[in-house]
Amino acid sequence: MLWQRQYDILYTLSPCLKTCAKETGMARSDYDIINLSLEHELNEWLAEKGVGKVRISRSFLPKLTR
C-alpha cells in the first residue's frame, strides 16, 4: 500500500535526521521542527486518503494511530 511506503520512509528518515542533527550541531528544537514537518506532511496525505494519523513518539519512532 502507498501509505505503508510513506510510513516506511518516515520511519527510515527519523534516525537519519537524528544523526544529521548530531553531526551538524543542529539544535534539538531544529530537529524537532524537521520531524514535526514530516509528521504534518504525512498526516495531510493520510487524511486525503482517509487513513489514521501518524504520531511520532518521544523516541521519534513513528506510530500509526486511529
PDB file of N, CA and C in Angstrom:
ATOM      1  N   MET A   1       0.831  -1.183   0.000  1.00  0.00           N
ATOM      2  CA  MET A   1       0.000   0.000   0.000  1.00  0.00           C
ATOM      3  C   MET A   1       0.879   1.252   0.000  1.00  0.00           C
ATOM      4  N   LEU A   2       0.372   2.280  -0.621  1.00  0.00           N
ATOM      5  CA  LEU A   2       1.137   3.520  -0.720  1.00  0.00           C
ATOM      6  C   LEU A   2       1.366   4.157   0.645  1.00  0.00           C
ATOM      7  N   TRP A   3       0.337   4.179   1.512  1.00  0.00           N
ATOM      8  CA  TRP A   3       0.523   4.795   2.832  1.00  0.00           C
ATOM      9  C   TRP A   3       1.568   4.048   3.639  1.00  0.00           C
ATOM     10  N   GLN A   4       1.670   2.735   3.449  1.00  0.00           N
ATOM     11  CA  GLN A   4       2.684   1.958   4.165  1.00  0.00           C
ATOM     12  C   GLN A   4       4.076   2.361   3.698  1.00  0.00           C
ATOM     13  N   ARG A   5       4.227   2.625   2.400  1.00  0.00           N
ATOM     14  CA  ARG A   5       5.525   3.091   1.890  1.00  0.00           C
ATOM     15  C   ARG A   5       5.866   4.450   2.490  1.00  0.00           C
ATOM     16  N   GLN A   6       4.867   5.335   2.609  1.00  0.00           N
ATOM     17  CA  GLN A   6       5.101   6.643   3.221  1.00  0.00           C
ATOM     18  C   GLN A   6       5.528   6.477   4.681  1.00  0.00           C
ATOM     19  N   TYR A   7       4.868   5.586   5.392  1.00  0.00           N
ATOM     20  CA  TYR A   7       5.215   5.307   6.788  1.00  0.00           C
ATOM     21  C   TYR A   7       6.639   4.770   6.875  1.00  0.00           C
ATOM     22  N   ASP A   8       6.992   3.854   5.984  1.00  0.00           N
ATOM     23  CA  ASP A   8       8.340   3.283   5.971  1.00  0.00           C
ATOM     24  C   ASP A   8       9.395   4.356   5.709  1.00  0.00           C
ATOM     25  N   ILE A   9       9.082   5.291   4.816  1.00  0.00           N
ATOM     26  CA  ILE A   9      10.018   6.380   4.519  1.00  0.00           C
ATOM     27  C   ILE A   9      10.229   7.233   5.765  1.00  0.00           C
ATOM     28  N   LEU A  10       9.143   7.600   6.444  1.00  0.00           N
ATOM     29  CA  LEU A  10       9.262   8.407   7.658  1.00  0.00           C
ATOM     30  C   LEU A  10      10.033   7.653   8.732  1.00  0.00           C
ATOM     31  N   TYR A  11       9.756   6.363   8.879  1.00  0.00           N
ATOM     32  CA  TYR A  11      10.452   5.534   9.874  1.00  0.00           C
ATOM     33  C   TYR A  11      11.945   5.494   9.572  1.00  0.00           C
ATOM     34  N   THR A  12      12.291   5.421   8.295  1.00  0.00           N
ATOM     35  CA  THR A  12      13.694   5.381   7.884  1.00  0.00           C
ATOM     36  C   THR A  12      14.371   6.733   8.083  1.00  0.00           C
ATOM     37  N   LEU A  13      13.666   7.814   7.799  1.00  0.00           N
ATOM     38  CA  LEU A  13      14.258   9.148   7.898  1.00  0.00           C
ATOM     39  C   LEU A  13      14.507   9.606   9.328  1.00  0.00           C
ATOM     40  N   SER A  14      13.692   9.186  10.278  1.00  0.00           N
ATOM     41  CA  SER A  14      13.839   9.670  11.656  1.00  0.00           C
ATOM     42  C   SER A  14      15.240   9.461  12.215  1.00  0.00           C
ATOM     43  N   PRO A  15      15.814   8.246  12.156  1.00  0.00           N
ATOM     44  CA  PRO A  15      17.183   8.078  12.668  1.00  0.00           C
ATOM     45  C   PRO A  15      18.205   8.870  11.854  1.00  0.00           C
ATOM     46  N   CYS A  16      17.981   8.986  10.549  1.00  0.00           N
ATOM     47  CA  CYS A  16      18.907   9.740   9.694  1.00  0.00           C
ATOM     48  C   CYS A  16      18.919  11.210  10.094  1.00  0.00           C
ATOM     49  N   LEU A  17      17.753  11.765  10.358  1.00  0.00           N
ATOM     50  CA  LEU A  17      17.670  13.163  10.776  1.00  0.00           C
ATOM     51  C   LEU A  17      18.327  13.368  12.132  1.00  0.00           C
ATOM     52  N   LYS A  18      18.171  12.395  13.021  1.00  0.00           N
ATOM     53  CA  LYS A  18      18.795  12.494  14.340  1.00  0.00           C
ATOM     54  C   LYS A  18      20.314  12.515  14.204  1.00  0.00           C
ATOM     55  N   THR A  19      20.854  11.644  13.345  1.00  0.00           N
ATOM     56  CA  THR A  19      22.298  11.600  13.107  1.00  0.00           C
ATOM     57  C   THR A  19      22.769  12.904  12.483  1.00  0.00           C
ATOM     58  N   CYS A  20      22.027  13.406  11.504  1.00  0.00           N
ATOM     59  CA  CYS A  20      22.376  14.661  10.836  1.00  0.00           C
ATOM     60  C   CYS A  20      22.406  15.803  11.848  1.00  0.00           C
ATOM     61  N   ALA A  21      21.412  15.853  12.723  1.00  0.00           N
ATOM     62  CA  ALA A  21      21.351  16.914  13.733  1.00  0.00           C
ATOM     63  C   ALA A  21      22.557  16.849  14.653  1.00  0.00           C
ATOM     64  N   LYS A  22      22.940  15.646  15.031  1.00  0.00           N
ATOM     65  CA  LYS A  22      24.081  15.479  15.934  1.00  0.00           C
ATOM     66  C   LYS A  22      25.380  15.892  15.247  1.00  0.00           C
ATOM     67  N   GLU A  23      25.573  15.454  14.006  1.00  0.00           N
ATOM     68  CA  GLU A  23      26.820  15.720  13.288  1.00  0.00           C
ATOM     69  C   GLU A  23      26.972  17.184  12.895  1.00  0.00           C
ATOM     70  N   THR A  24      25.872  17.868  12.651  1.00  0.00           N
ATOM     71  CA  THR A  24      25.942  19.266  12.220  1.00  0.00           C
ATOM     72  C   THR A  24      25.818  20.243  13.377  1.00  0.00           C
ATOM     73  N   GLY A  25      25.579  19.722  14.585  1.00  0.00           N
ATOM     74  CA  GLY A  25      25.406  20.597  15.734  1.00  0.00           C
ATOM     75  C   GLY A  25      24.075  21.325  15.716  1.00  0.00           C
ATOM     76  N   MET A  26      23.122  20.787  14.961  1.00  0.00           N
ATOM     77  CA  MET A  26      21.802  21.399  14.869  1.00  0.00           C
ATOM     78  C   MET A  26      21.128  21.359  16.247  1.00  0.00           C
ATOM     79  N   ALA A  27      20.483  22.436  16.610  1.00  0.00           N
ATOM     80  CA  ALA A  27      19.790  22.490  17.894  1.00  0.00           C
ATOM     81  C   ALA A  27      18.679  21.450  17.932  1.00  0.00           C
ATOM     82  N   ARG A  28      18.413  20.940  19.096  1.00  0.00           N
ATOM     83  CA  ARG A  28      17.358  19.936  19.252  1.00  0.00           C
ATOM     84  C   ARG A  28      16.021  20.463  18.740  1.00  0.00           C
ATOM     85  N   SER A  29      15.736  21.726  18.992  1.00  0.00           N
ATOM     86  CA  SER A  29      14.469  22.284  18.531  1.00  0.00           C
ATOM     87  C   SER A  29      14.379  22.262  17.004  1.00  0.00           C
ATOM     88  N   ASP A  30      15.508  22.472  16.319  1.00  0.00           N
ATOM     89  CA  ASP A  30      15.504  22.386  14.855  1.00  0.00           C
ATOM     90  C   ASP A  30      15.168  20.972  14.407  1.00  0.00           C
ATOM     91  N   TYR A  31      15.743  19.996  15.079  1.00  0.00           N
ATOM     92  CA  TYR A  31      15.462  18.592  14.758  1.00  0.00           C
ATOM     93  C   TYR A  31      13.987  18.286  14.985  1.00  0.00           C
ATOM     94  N   ASP A  32      13.429  18.789  16.099  1.00  0.00           N
ATOM     95  CA  ASP A  32      12.012  18.581  16.386  1.00  0.00           C
ATOM     96  C   ASP A  32      11.145  19.180  15.285  1.00  0.00           C
ATOM     97  N   ILE A  33      11.518  20.377  14.813  1.00  0.00           N
ATOM     98  CA  ILE A  33      10.753  21.036  13.752  1.00  0.00           C
ATOM     99  C   ILE A  33      10.767  20.200  12.478  1.00  0.00           C
ATOM    100  N   ILE A  34      11.920  19.647  12.131  1.00  0.00           N
ATOM    101  CA  ILE A  34      12.015  18.797  10.937  1.00  0.00           C
ATOM    102  C   ILE A  34      11.092  17.598  11.079  1.00  0.00           C
ATOM    103  N   ASN A  35      11.132  16.933  12.232  1.00  0.00           N
ATOM    104  CA  ASN A  35      10.278  15.774  12.450  1.00  0.00           C
ATOM    105  C   ASN A  35       8.810  16.142  12.429  1.00  0.00           C
ATOM    106  N   LEU A  36       8.454  17.266  13.054  1.00  0.00           N
ATOM    107  CA  LEU A  36       7.065  17.691  13.058  1.00  0.00           C
ATOM    108  C   LEU A  36       6.598  18.036  11.655  1.00  0.00           C
ATOM    109  N   SER A  37       7.487  18.607  10.838  1.00  0.00           N
ATOM    110  CA  SER A  37       7.131  18.918   9.454  1.00  0.00           C
ATOM    111  C   SER A  37       6.861  17.645   8.670  1.00  0.00           C
ATOM    112  N   LEU A  38       7.711  16.638   8.847  1.00  0.00           N
ATOM    113  CA  LEU A  38       7.497  15.358   8.174  1.00  0.00           C
ATOM    114  C   LEU A  38       6.190  14.728   8.634  1.00  0.00           C
ATOM    115  N   GLU A  39       5.951  14.782   9.947  1.00  0.00           N
ATOM    116  CA  GLU A  39       4.719  14.219  10.503  1.00  0.00           C
ATOM    117  C   GLU A  39       3.501  14.942   9.933  1.00  0.00           C
ATOM    118  N   HIS A  40       3.564  16.276   9.864  1.00  0.00           N
ATOM    119  CA  HIS A  40       2.456  17.074   9.349  1.00  0.00           C
ATOM    120  C   HIS A  40       2.168  16.731   7.886  1.00  0.00           C
ATOM    121  N   GLU A  41       3.213  16.675   7.068  1.00  0.00           N
ATOM    122  CA  GLU A  41       3.036  16.366   5.649  1.00  0.00           C
ATOM    123  C   GLU A  41       2.425  14.983   5.461  1.00  0.00           C
ATOM    124  N   LEU A  42       2.924  14.010   6.212  1.00  0.00           N
ATOM    125  CA  LEU A  42       2.397  12.656   6.085  1.00  0.00           C
ATOM    126  C   LEU A  42       0.953  12.593   6.572  1.00  0.00           C
ATOM    127  N   ASN A  43       0.636  13.293   7.657  1.00  0.00           N
ATOM    128  CA  ASN A  43      -0.742  13.299   8.158  1.00  0.00           C
ATOM    129  C   ASN A  43      -1.701  13.949   7.169  1.00  0.00           C
ATOM    130  N   GLU A  44      -1.270  15.002   6.496  1.00  0.00           N
ATOM    131  CA  GLU A  44      -2.113  15.618   5.466  1.00  0.00           C
ATOM    132  C   GLU A  44      -2.390  14.632   4.344  1.00  0.00           C
ATOM    133  N   TRP A  45      -1.362  13.931   3.920  1.00  0.00           N
ATOM    134  CA  TRP A  45      -1.512  12.954   2.842  1.00  0.00           C
ATOM    135  C   TRP A  45      -2.429  11.815   3.283  1.00  0.00           C
ATOM    136  N   LEU A  46      -2.247  11.332   4.525  1.00  0.00           N
ATOM    137  CA  LEU A  46      -3.089  10.253   5.039  1.00  0.00           C
ATOM    138  C   LEU A  46      -4.540  10.701   5.169  1.00  0.00           C
ATOM    139  N   ALA A  47      -4.767  11.957   5.570  1.00  0.00           N
ATOM    140  CA  ALA A  47      -6.124  12.479   5.698  1.00  0.00           C
ATOM    141  C   ALA A  47      -6.826  12.485   4.345  1.00  0.00           C
ATOM    142  N   GLU A  48      -6.098  12.828   3.293  1.00  0.00           N
ATOM    143  CA  GLU A  48      -6.667  12.810   1.945  1.00  0.00           C
ATOM    144  C   GLU A  48      -7.083  11.402   1.553  1.00  0.00           C
ATOM    145  N   LYS A  49      -6.355  10.410   2.048  1.00  0.00           N
ATOM    146  CA  LYS A  49      -6.641   9.013   1.723  1.00  0.00           C
ATOM    147  C   LYS A  49      -7.626   8.382   2.702  1.00  0.00           C
ATOM    148  N   GLY A  50      -7.991   9.117   3.768  1.00  0.00           N
ATOM    149  CA  GLY A  50      -8.921   8.587   4.755  1.00  0.00           C
ATOM    150  C   GLY A  50      -8.306   7.558   5.688  1.00  0.00           C
ATOM    151  N   VAL A  51      -7.014   7.674   5.925  1.00  0.00           N
ATOM    152  CA  VAL A  51      -6.301   6.738   6.795  1.00  0.00           C
ATOM    153  C   VAL A  51      -5.995   7.437   8.111  1.00  0.00           C
ATOM    154  N   GLY A  52      -5.755   6.661   9.190  1.00  0.00           N
ATOM    155  CA  GLY A  52      -5.428   7.229  10.500  1.00  0.00           C
ATOM    156  C   GLY A  52      -4.181   8.088  10.464  1.00  0.00           C
ATOM    157  N   LYS A  53      -4.001   8.862  11.513  1.00  0.00           N
ATOM    158  CA  LYS A  53      -2.848   9.763  11.606  1.00  0.00           C
ATOM    159  C   LYS A  53      -1.592   9.033  12.055  1.00  0.00           C
ATOM    160  N   VAL A  54      -0.457   9.696  11.859  1.00  0.00           N
ATOM    161  CA  VAL A  54       0.825   9.206  12.362  1.00  0.00           C
ATOM    162  C   VAL A  54       1.206  10.088  13.535  1.00  0.00           C
ATOM    163  N   ARG A  55       1.651   9.462  14.614  1.00  0.00           N
ATOM    164  CA  ARG A  55       2.137  10.216  15.764  1.00  0.00           C
ATOM    165  C   ARG A  55       3.572   9.789  16.007  1.00  0.00           C
ATOM    166  N   ILE A  56       4.474  10.757  16.140  1.00  0.00           N
ATOM    167  CA  ILE A  56       5.864  10.436  16.415  1.00  0.00           C
ATOM    168  C   ILE A  56       6.051  10.493  17.921  1.00  0.00           C
ATOM    169  N   SER A  57       6.471   9.374  18.494  1.00  0.00           N
ATOM    170  CA  SER A  57       6.643   9.308  19.944  1.00  0.00           C
ATOM    171  C   SER A  57       7.864  10.107  20.377  1.00  0.00           C
ATOM    172  N   ARG A  58       8.059  10.209  21.686  1.00  0.00           N
ATOM    173  CA  ARG A  58       9.198  10.962  22.210  1.00  0.00           C
ATOM    174  C   ARG A  58      10.524  10.388  21.738  1.00  0.00           C
ATOM    175  N   SER A  59      10.545   9.106  21.411  1.00  0.00           N
ATOM    176  CA  SER A  59      11.777   8.497  20.904  1.00  0.00           C
ATOM    177  C   SER A  59      11.895   8.710  19.393  1.00  0.00           C
ATOM    178  N   PHE A  60      10.957   9.477  18.820  1.00  0.00           N
ATOM    179  CA  PHE A  60      10.943   9.830  17.398  1.00  0.00           C
ATOM    180  C   PHE A  60      10.762   8.632  16.480  1.00  0.00           C
ATOM    181  N   LEU A  61      10.089   7.602  16.984  1.00  0.00           N
ATOM    182  CA  LEU A  61       9.724   6.486  16.123  1.00  0.00           C
ATOM    183  C   LEU A  61       8.261   6.665  15.768  1.00  0.00           C
ATOM    184  N   PRO A  62       7.949   6.714  14.485  1.00  0.00           N
ATOM    185  CA  PRO A  62       6.562   6.955  14.087  1.00  0.00           C
ATOM    186  C   PRO A  62       5.664   5.785  14.457  1.00  0.00           C
ATOM    187  N   LYS A  63       4.450   6.095  14.870  1.00  0.00           N
ATOM    188  CA  LYS A  63       3.467   5.076  15.200  1.00  0.00           C
ATOM    189  C   LYS A  63       2.150   5.487  14.569  1.00  0.00           C
ATOM    190  N   LEU A  64       1.439   4.533  13.991  1.00  0.00           N
ATOM    191  CA  LEU A  64       0.132   4.818  13.419  1.00  0.00           C
ATOM    192  C   LEU A  64      -0.898   4.854  14.526  1.00  0.00           C
ATOM    193  N   THR A  65      -1.795   5.837  14.492  1.00  0.00           N
ATOM    194  CA  THR A  65      -2.885   5.923  15.449  1.00  0.00           C
ATOM    195  C   THR A  65      -4.191   5.983  14.686  1.00  0.00           C
ATOM    196  N   ARG A  66      -5.249   5.657  15.337  1.00  0.00           N
ATOM    197  CA  ARG A  66      -6.575   5.714  14.708  1.00  0.00           C
ATOM    198  C   ARG A  66      -7.462   6.642  15.483  1.00  0.00           C
TER     199      ARG A  66
END
